[in-house]
Coordinates of C-alpha atoms in Angstrom, one line a residue:
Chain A
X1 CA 120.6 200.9 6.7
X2 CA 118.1 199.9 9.4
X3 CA 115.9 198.4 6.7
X4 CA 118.0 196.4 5.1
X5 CA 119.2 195.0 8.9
X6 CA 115.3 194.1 9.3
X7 CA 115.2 192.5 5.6
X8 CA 118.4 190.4 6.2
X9 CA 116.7 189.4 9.5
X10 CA 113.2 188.2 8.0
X11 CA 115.4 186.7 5.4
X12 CA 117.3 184.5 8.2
X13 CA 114.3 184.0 10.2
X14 CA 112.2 182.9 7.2
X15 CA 115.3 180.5 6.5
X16 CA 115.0 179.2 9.8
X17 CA 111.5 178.1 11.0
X18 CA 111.9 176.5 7.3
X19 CA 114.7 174.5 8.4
X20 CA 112.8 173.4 12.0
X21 CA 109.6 172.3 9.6
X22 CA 112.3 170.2 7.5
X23 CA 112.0 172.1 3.8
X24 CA 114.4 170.3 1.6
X25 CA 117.6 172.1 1.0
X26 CA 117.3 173.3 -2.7
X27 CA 114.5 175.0 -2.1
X28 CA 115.6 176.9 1.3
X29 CA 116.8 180.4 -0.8
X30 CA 113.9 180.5 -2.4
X31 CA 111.3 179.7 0.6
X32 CA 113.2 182.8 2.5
X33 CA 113.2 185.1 -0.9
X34 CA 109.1 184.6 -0.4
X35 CA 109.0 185.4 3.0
X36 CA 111.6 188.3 2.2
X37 CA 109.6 189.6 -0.9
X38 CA 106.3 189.2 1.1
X39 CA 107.1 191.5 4.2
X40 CA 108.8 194.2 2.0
X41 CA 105.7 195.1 0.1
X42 CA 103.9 195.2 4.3
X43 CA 106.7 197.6 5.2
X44 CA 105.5 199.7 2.2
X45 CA 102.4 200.4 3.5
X46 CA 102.8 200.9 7.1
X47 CA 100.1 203.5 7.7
X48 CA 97.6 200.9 6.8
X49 CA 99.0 197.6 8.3
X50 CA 96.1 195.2 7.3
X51 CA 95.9 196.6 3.7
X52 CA 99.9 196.0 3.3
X53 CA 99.4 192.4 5.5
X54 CA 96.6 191.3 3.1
X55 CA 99.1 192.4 -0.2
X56 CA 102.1 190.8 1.5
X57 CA 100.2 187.4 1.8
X58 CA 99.1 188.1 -1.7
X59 CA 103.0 188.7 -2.9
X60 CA 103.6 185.3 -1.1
X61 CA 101.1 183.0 -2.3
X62 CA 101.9 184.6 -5.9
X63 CA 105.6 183.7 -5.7
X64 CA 105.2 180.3 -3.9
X65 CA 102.9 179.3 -7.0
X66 CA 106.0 180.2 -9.1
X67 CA 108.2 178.6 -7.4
X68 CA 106.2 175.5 -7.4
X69 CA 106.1 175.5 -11.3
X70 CA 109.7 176.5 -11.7
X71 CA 111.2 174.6 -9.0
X72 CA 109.1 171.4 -9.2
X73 CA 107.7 171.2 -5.8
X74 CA 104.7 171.4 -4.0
X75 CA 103.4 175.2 -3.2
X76 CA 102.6 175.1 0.6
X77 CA 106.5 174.4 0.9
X78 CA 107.2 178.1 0.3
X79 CA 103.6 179.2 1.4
X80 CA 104.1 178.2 5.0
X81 CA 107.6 179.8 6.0
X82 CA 106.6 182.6 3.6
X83 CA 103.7 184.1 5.7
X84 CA 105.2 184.0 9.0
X85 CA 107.0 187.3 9.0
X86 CA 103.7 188.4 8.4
X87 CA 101.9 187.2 11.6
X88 CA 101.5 189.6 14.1
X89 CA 103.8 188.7 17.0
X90 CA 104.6 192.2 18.5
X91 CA 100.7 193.0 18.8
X92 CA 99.9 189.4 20.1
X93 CA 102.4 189.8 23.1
X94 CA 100.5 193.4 23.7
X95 CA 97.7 191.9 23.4
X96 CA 98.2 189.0 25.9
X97 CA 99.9 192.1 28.4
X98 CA 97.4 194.5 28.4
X99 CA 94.8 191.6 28.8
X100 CA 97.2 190.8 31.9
X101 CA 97.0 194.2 33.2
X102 CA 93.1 194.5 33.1
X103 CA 93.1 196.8 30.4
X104 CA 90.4 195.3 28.1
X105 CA 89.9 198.1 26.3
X106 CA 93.5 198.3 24.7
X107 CA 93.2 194.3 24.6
X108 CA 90.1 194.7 22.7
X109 CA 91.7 197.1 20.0
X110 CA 94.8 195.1 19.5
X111 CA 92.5 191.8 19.3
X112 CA 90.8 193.1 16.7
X113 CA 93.2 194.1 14.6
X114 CA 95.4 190.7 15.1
X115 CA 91.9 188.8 13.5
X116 CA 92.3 191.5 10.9
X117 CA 95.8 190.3 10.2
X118 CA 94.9 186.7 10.5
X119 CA 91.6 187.3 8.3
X120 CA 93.4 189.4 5.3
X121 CA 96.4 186.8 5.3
X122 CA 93.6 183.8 5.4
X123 CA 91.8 185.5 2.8
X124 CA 95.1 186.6 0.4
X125 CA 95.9 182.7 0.0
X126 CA 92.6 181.8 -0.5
X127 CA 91.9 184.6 -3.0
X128 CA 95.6 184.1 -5.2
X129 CA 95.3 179.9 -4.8
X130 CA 91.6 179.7 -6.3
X131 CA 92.5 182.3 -9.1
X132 CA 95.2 179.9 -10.2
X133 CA 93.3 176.7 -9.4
X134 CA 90.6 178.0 -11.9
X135 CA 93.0 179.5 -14.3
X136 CA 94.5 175.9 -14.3
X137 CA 91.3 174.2 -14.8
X138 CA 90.4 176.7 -17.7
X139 CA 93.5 175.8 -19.6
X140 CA 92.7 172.4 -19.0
X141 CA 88.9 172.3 -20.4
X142 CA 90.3 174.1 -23.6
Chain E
X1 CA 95.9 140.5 -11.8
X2 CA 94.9 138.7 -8.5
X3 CA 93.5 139.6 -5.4
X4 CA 96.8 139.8 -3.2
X5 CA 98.4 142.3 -5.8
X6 CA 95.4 144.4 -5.4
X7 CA 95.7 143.9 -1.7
X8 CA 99.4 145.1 -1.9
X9 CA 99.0 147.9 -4.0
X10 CA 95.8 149.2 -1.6
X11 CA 98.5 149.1 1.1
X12 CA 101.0 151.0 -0.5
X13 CA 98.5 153.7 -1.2
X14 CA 97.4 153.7 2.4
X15 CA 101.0 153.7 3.4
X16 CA 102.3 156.2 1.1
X17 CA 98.5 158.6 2.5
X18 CA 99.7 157.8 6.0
X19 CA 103.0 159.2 6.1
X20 CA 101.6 162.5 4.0
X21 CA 99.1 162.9 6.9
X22 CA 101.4 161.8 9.3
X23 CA 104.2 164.9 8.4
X24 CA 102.1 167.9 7.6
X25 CA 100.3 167.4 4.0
X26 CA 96.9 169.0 3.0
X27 CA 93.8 166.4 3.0
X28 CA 93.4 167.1 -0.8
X29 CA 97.0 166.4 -1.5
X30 CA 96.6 162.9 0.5
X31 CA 93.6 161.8 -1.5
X32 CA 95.3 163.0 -4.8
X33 CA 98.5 160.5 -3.8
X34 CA 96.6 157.2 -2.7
X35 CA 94.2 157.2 -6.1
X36 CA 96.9 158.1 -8.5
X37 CA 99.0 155.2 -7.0
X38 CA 95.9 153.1 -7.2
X39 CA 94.7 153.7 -10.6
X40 CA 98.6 153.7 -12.0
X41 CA 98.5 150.2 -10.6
X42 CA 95.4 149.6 -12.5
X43 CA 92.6 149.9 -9.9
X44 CA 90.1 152.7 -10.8
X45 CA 87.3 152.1 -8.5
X46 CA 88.9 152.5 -5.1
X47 CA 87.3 155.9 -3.0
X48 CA 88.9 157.7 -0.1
X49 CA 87.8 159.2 3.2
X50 CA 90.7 161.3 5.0
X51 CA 90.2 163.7 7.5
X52 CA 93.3 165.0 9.9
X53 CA 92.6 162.1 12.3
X54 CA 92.2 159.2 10.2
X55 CA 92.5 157.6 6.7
X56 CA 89.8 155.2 5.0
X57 CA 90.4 153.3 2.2
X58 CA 87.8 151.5 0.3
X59 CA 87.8 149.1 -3.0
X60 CA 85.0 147.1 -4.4
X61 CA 86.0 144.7 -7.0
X62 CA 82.9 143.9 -8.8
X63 CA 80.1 141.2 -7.7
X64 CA 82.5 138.5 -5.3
X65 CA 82.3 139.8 -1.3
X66 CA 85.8 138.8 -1.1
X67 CA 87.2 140.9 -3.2
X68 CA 85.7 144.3 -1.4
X69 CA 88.7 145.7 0.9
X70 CA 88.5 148.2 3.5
X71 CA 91.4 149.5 5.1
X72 CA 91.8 152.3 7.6
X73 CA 94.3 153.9 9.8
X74 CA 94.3 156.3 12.6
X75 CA 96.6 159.2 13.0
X76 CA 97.1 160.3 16.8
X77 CA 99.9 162.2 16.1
X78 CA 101.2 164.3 13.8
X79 CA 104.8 165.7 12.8
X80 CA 106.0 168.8 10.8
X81 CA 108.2 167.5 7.7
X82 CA 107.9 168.9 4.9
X83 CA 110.4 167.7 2.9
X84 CA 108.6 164.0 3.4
X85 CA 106.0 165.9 2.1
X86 CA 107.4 166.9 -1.0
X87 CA 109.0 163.3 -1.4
X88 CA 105.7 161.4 -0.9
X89 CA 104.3 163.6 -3.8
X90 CA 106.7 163.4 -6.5
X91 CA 107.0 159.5 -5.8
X92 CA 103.8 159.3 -6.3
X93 CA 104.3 160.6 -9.5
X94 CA 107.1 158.8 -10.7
X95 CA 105.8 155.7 -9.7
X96 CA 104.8 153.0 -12.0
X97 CA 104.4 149.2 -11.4
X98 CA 106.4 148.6 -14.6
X99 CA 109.6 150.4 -13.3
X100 CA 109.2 149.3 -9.5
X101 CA 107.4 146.2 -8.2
X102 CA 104.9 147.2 -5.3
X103 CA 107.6 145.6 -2.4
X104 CA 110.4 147.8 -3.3
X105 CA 108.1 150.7 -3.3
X106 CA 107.0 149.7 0.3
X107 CA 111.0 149.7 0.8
X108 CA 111.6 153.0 -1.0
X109 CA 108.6 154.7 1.2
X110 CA 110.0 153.3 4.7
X111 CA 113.2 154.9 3.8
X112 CA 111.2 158.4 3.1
X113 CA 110.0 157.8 6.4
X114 CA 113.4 157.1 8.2
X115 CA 115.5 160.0 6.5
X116 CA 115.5 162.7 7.8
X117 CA 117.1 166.1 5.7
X118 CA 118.4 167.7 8.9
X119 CA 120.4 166.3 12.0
X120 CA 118.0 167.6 15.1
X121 CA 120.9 169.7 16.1
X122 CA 120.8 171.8 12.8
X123 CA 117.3 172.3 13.3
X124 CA 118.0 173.0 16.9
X125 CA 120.1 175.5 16.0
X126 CA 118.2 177.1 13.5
X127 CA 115.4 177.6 15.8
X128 CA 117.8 179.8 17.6
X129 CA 118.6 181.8 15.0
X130 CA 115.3 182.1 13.7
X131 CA 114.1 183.5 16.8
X132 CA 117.4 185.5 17.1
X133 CA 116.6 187.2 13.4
X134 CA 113.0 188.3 14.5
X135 CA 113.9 189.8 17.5
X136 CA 116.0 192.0 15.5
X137 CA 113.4 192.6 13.3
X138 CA 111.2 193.6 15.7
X139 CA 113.1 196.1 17.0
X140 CA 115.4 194.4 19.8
X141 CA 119.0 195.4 20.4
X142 CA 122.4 193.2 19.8
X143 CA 121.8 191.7 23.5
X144 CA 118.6 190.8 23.4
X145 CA 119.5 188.9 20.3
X146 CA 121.9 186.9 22.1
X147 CA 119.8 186.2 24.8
X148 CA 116.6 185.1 21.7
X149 CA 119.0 183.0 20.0
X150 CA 120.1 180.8 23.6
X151 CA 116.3 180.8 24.7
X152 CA 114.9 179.4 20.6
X153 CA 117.6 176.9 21.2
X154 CA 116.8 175.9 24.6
X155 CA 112.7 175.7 23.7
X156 CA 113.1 174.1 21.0
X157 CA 115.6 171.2 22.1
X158 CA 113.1 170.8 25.1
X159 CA 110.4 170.2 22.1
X160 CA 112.3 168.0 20.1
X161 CA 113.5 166.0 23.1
X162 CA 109.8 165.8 24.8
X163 CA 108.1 165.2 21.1
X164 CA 109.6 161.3 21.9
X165 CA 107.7 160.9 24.6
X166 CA 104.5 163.0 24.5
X167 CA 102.9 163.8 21.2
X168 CA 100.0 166.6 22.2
X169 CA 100.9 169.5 20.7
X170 CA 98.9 171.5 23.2
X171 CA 100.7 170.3 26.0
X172 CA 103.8 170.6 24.1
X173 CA 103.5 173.9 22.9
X174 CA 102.4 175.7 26.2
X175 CA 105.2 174.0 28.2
X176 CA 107.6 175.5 25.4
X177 CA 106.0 178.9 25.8
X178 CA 106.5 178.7 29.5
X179 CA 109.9 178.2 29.3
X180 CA 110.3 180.8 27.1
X181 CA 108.7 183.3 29.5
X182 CA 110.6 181.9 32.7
X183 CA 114.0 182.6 30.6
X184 CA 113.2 185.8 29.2
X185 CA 112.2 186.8 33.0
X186 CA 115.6 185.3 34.2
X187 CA 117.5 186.9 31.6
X188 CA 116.2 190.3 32.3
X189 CA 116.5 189.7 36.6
X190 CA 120.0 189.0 35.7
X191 CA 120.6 192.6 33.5
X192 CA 121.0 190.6 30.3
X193 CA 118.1 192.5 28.2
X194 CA 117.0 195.5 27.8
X195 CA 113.0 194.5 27.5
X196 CA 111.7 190.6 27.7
X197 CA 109.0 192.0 24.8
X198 CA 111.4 191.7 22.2
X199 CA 112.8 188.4 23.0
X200 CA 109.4 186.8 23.8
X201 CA 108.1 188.2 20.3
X202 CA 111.3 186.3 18.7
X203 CA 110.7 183.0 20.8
X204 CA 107.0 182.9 19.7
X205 CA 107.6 182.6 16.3
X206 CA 109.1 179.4 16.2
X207 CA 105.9 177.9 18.0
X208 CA 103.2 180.0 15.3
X209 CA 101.2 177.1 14.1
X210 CA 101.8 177.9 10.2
X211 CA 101.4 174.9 9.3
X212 CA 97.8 174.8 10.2
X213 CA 96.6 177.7 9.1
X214 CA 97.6 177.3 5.6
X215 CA 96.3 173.7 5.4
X216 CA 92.7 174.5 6.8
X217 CA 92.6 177.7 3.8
X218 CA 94.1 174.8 1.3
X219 CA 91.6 172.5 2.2
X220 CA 88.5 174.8 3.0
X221 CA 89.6 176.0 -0.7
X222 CA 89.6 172.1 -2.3
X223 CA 86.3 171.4 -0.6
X224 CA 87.0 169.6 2.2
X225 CA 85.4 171.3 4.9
X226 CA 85.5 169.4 7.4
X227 CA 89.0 169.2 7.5
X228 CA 89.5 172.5 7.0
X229 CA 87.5 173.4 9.9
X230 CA 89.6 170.7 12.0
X231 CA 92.6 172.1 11.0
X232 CA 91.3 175.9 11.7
X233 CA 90.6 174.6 15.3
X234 CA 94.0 173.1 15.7
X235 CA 95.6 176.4 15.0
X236 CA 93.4 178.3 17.5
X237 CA 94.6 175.8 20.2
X238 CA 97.7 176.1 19.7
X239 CA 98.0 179.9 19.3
X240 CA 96.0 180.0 22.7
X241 CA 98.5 178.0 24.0
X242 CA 101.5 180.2 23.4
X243 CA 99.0 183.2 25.1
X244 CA 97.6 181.2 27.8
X245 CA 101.6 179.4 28.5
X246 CA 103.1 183.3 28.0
X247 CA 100.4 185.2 30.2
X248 CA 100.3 182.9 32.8
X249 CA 104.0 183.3 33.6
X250 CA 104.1 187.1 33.5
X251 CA 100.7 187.1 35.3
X252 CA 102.7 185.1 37.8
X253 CA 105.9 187.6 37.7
X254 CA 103.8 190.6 38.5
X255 CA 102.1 189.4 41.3
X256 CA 105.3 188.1 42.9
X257 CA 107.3 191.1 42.2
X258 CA 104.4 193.5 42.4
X259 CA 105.3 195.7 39.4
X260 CA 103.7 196.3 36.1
X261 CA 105.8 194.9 33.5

């Protein structure tokens, strides 16, 4: 019951840093289906956080692509609100406290792993929006 | 074909690039949209140089100096709208110069520019319960929701309200994240939370620079380096900012109050 509570919430939330960055109205269900879809494959993984972060991003890339051929719009529309339930908010605020309270060393774990989010979520985009670029172009040249 | 329809369609393209620049569109994207509407209109040789900052246009029209155009615009500032976005592009598609003559085109793109698909209130409230839904998500209980939902609205009418007059996001963004912390800290004084952690975690959300990180990947991706390294460094400042606007005000808190929070 608690997990779907947390869905519903990324759902909303998805839905509504779209609406702040102005995403046009037939396409808010589906920008917070991709953020939705995206953080339920992290919570499957959650004793290896980066792993399911980098999947996740993967998930939302690979849906916002779809969406952009089904619903005629540009991909980065869905990309954008899609990979912020991702981002590591609850270990950047520990991060920024335990920096506070002079202790690096627990600043210095918690840093590392936020880059590790921020890399593997970076690096998911990069790897699914290539792949289709060149799939794309391959079509093309035949 | 003269000179002065050359001249007006070169100006649409930079018009049409400046607004996609202007409201959150990847440098690729930008270039993409300024030559299709130039060579739709018939002009093949024109080249582009955009970064984040600024736009260059250039056309040279065979051997007559007079007939080589530069134009170029600067961006200081730059808004989130994506649906402008998503406008600019397909019109850019659409367009021909047989269905639509260049001036009602101008016309048709200073109306994308005015519209707006929200009232500022909607989006006011939405940042509200944006930040209210991830502080549930994260963990927070029914009040601190209440208390994430009045502080997102609160930061983010101070942004949209100071976006009119001041248009660093730096500045912007670590005044935001101050007022965040100094409301999460009052709520909790006054017994309305249970922990400031999960309603600061829901408040930053709304400020995460999304935007910019996905355009410097996109563009690192399309080739354009430099833009994408631009863009890279414009989301570190900014997610620096939420840290250093955040930090400072607890830092502040717990030397006041002399306990650990």
């Amino acid at each position: 019951m608690i997990t779907v509570i947390k869905f519903i919430a990324i759902f909303i939330g998805t839905l509504g840093y779209a609406i702040v960055y102005n995403v046009p109205k037939k396409q808010l269900f589906f920008v917070g289906l991709t953020g939705c879809a995206g953080y339920m494959v992290f919570s499957l993984l959650p004793f290896h956080e980066v792993l399911g972060c980098f999947l996740g991003a993967c998930v939302v890339a690979a849906l916002a692509e779809v969406f952009s051929r089904t619903r005629k719009d540009a991909a980065t529309l869905f990309i954008i609100p899609g990979i912020i339930p991702l981002v590591p908010g609850a270990k950047l605020y520990s991060m920024v406290l335990s920096l506070m309270n002079h202790d690096y060393l627990t600043a210095a774990n918690l840093g590392v792993l936020v880059l590790g989010y921020a890399g593997s979520i970076a690096m998911a985009i990069l790897l699914v929006s290539s792949t289709v670029r060149s799939v794309i172009a391959y079509k093309k040249a035949k | 074909m003269n000179k002065y329809y050359k001249k007006d369609v070169l100006n649409l393209a930079l018009l049409a690039g400046e607004l996609m620049l202007k409201n959150g569109g990847e440098t690729y994207r930008v270039e993409e949209v300024m030559l299709r509407i130039c060579s739709t209109c018939g002009i093949d040789k024109a080249d582009t140089f955009v970064t984040p900052t600024s736009i260059m246009l250039m056309f040279d029209d065979g051997h007559d100096p007079g007939y080589t155009y530069s134009l170029q615009r600067t961006i200081k500032a730059r808004d989130l709208n994506l649906s402008k976005v998503s406008e600019i592009n397909n019109f850019s598609r659409l367009f021909s110069p047989d269905k639509m003559s260049v001036e009602v085109a101008m016309e048709y793109l200073n109306n994308i520019d005015k519209g707006n698909p929200y009232k500022s209130i909607t989006r006011i409230a939405f940042a509200g319960i944006s930040a209210a839904a991830f502080t549930l998500a994260s963990g927070g209980q029914p009040n601190d929701t209440i208390c994430s939902l009045i502080i997102g609205m609160i930061m983010y009418f101070f942004i949209t309200s100071y976006a009119l007059i001041e248009k660093n996001d730096f500045i912007r963004t670590l005044i935001a994240s101050i007022i965040a912390a100094v409301l999460a800290l009052l709520c909790s004084f006054l017994g309305l939370c249970s922990d400031i952690q999960f309603i600061l975690i829901g408040a930053i959300y709304i400020l995460l620079p999304g935007i910019a990180i996905t355009n410097a990947i996109r563009d690192a991706i399309s080739g354009d380096l430099l833009s994408g390294l631009v863009r890279a460094f414009e989301a570190l400042i900014i997610a620096g900012s939420i840290a250093i606007g955040v930090g400072v005000i607890l830092n502040i808190y717990e030397i006041i109050t002399g306990g650990v929070l």
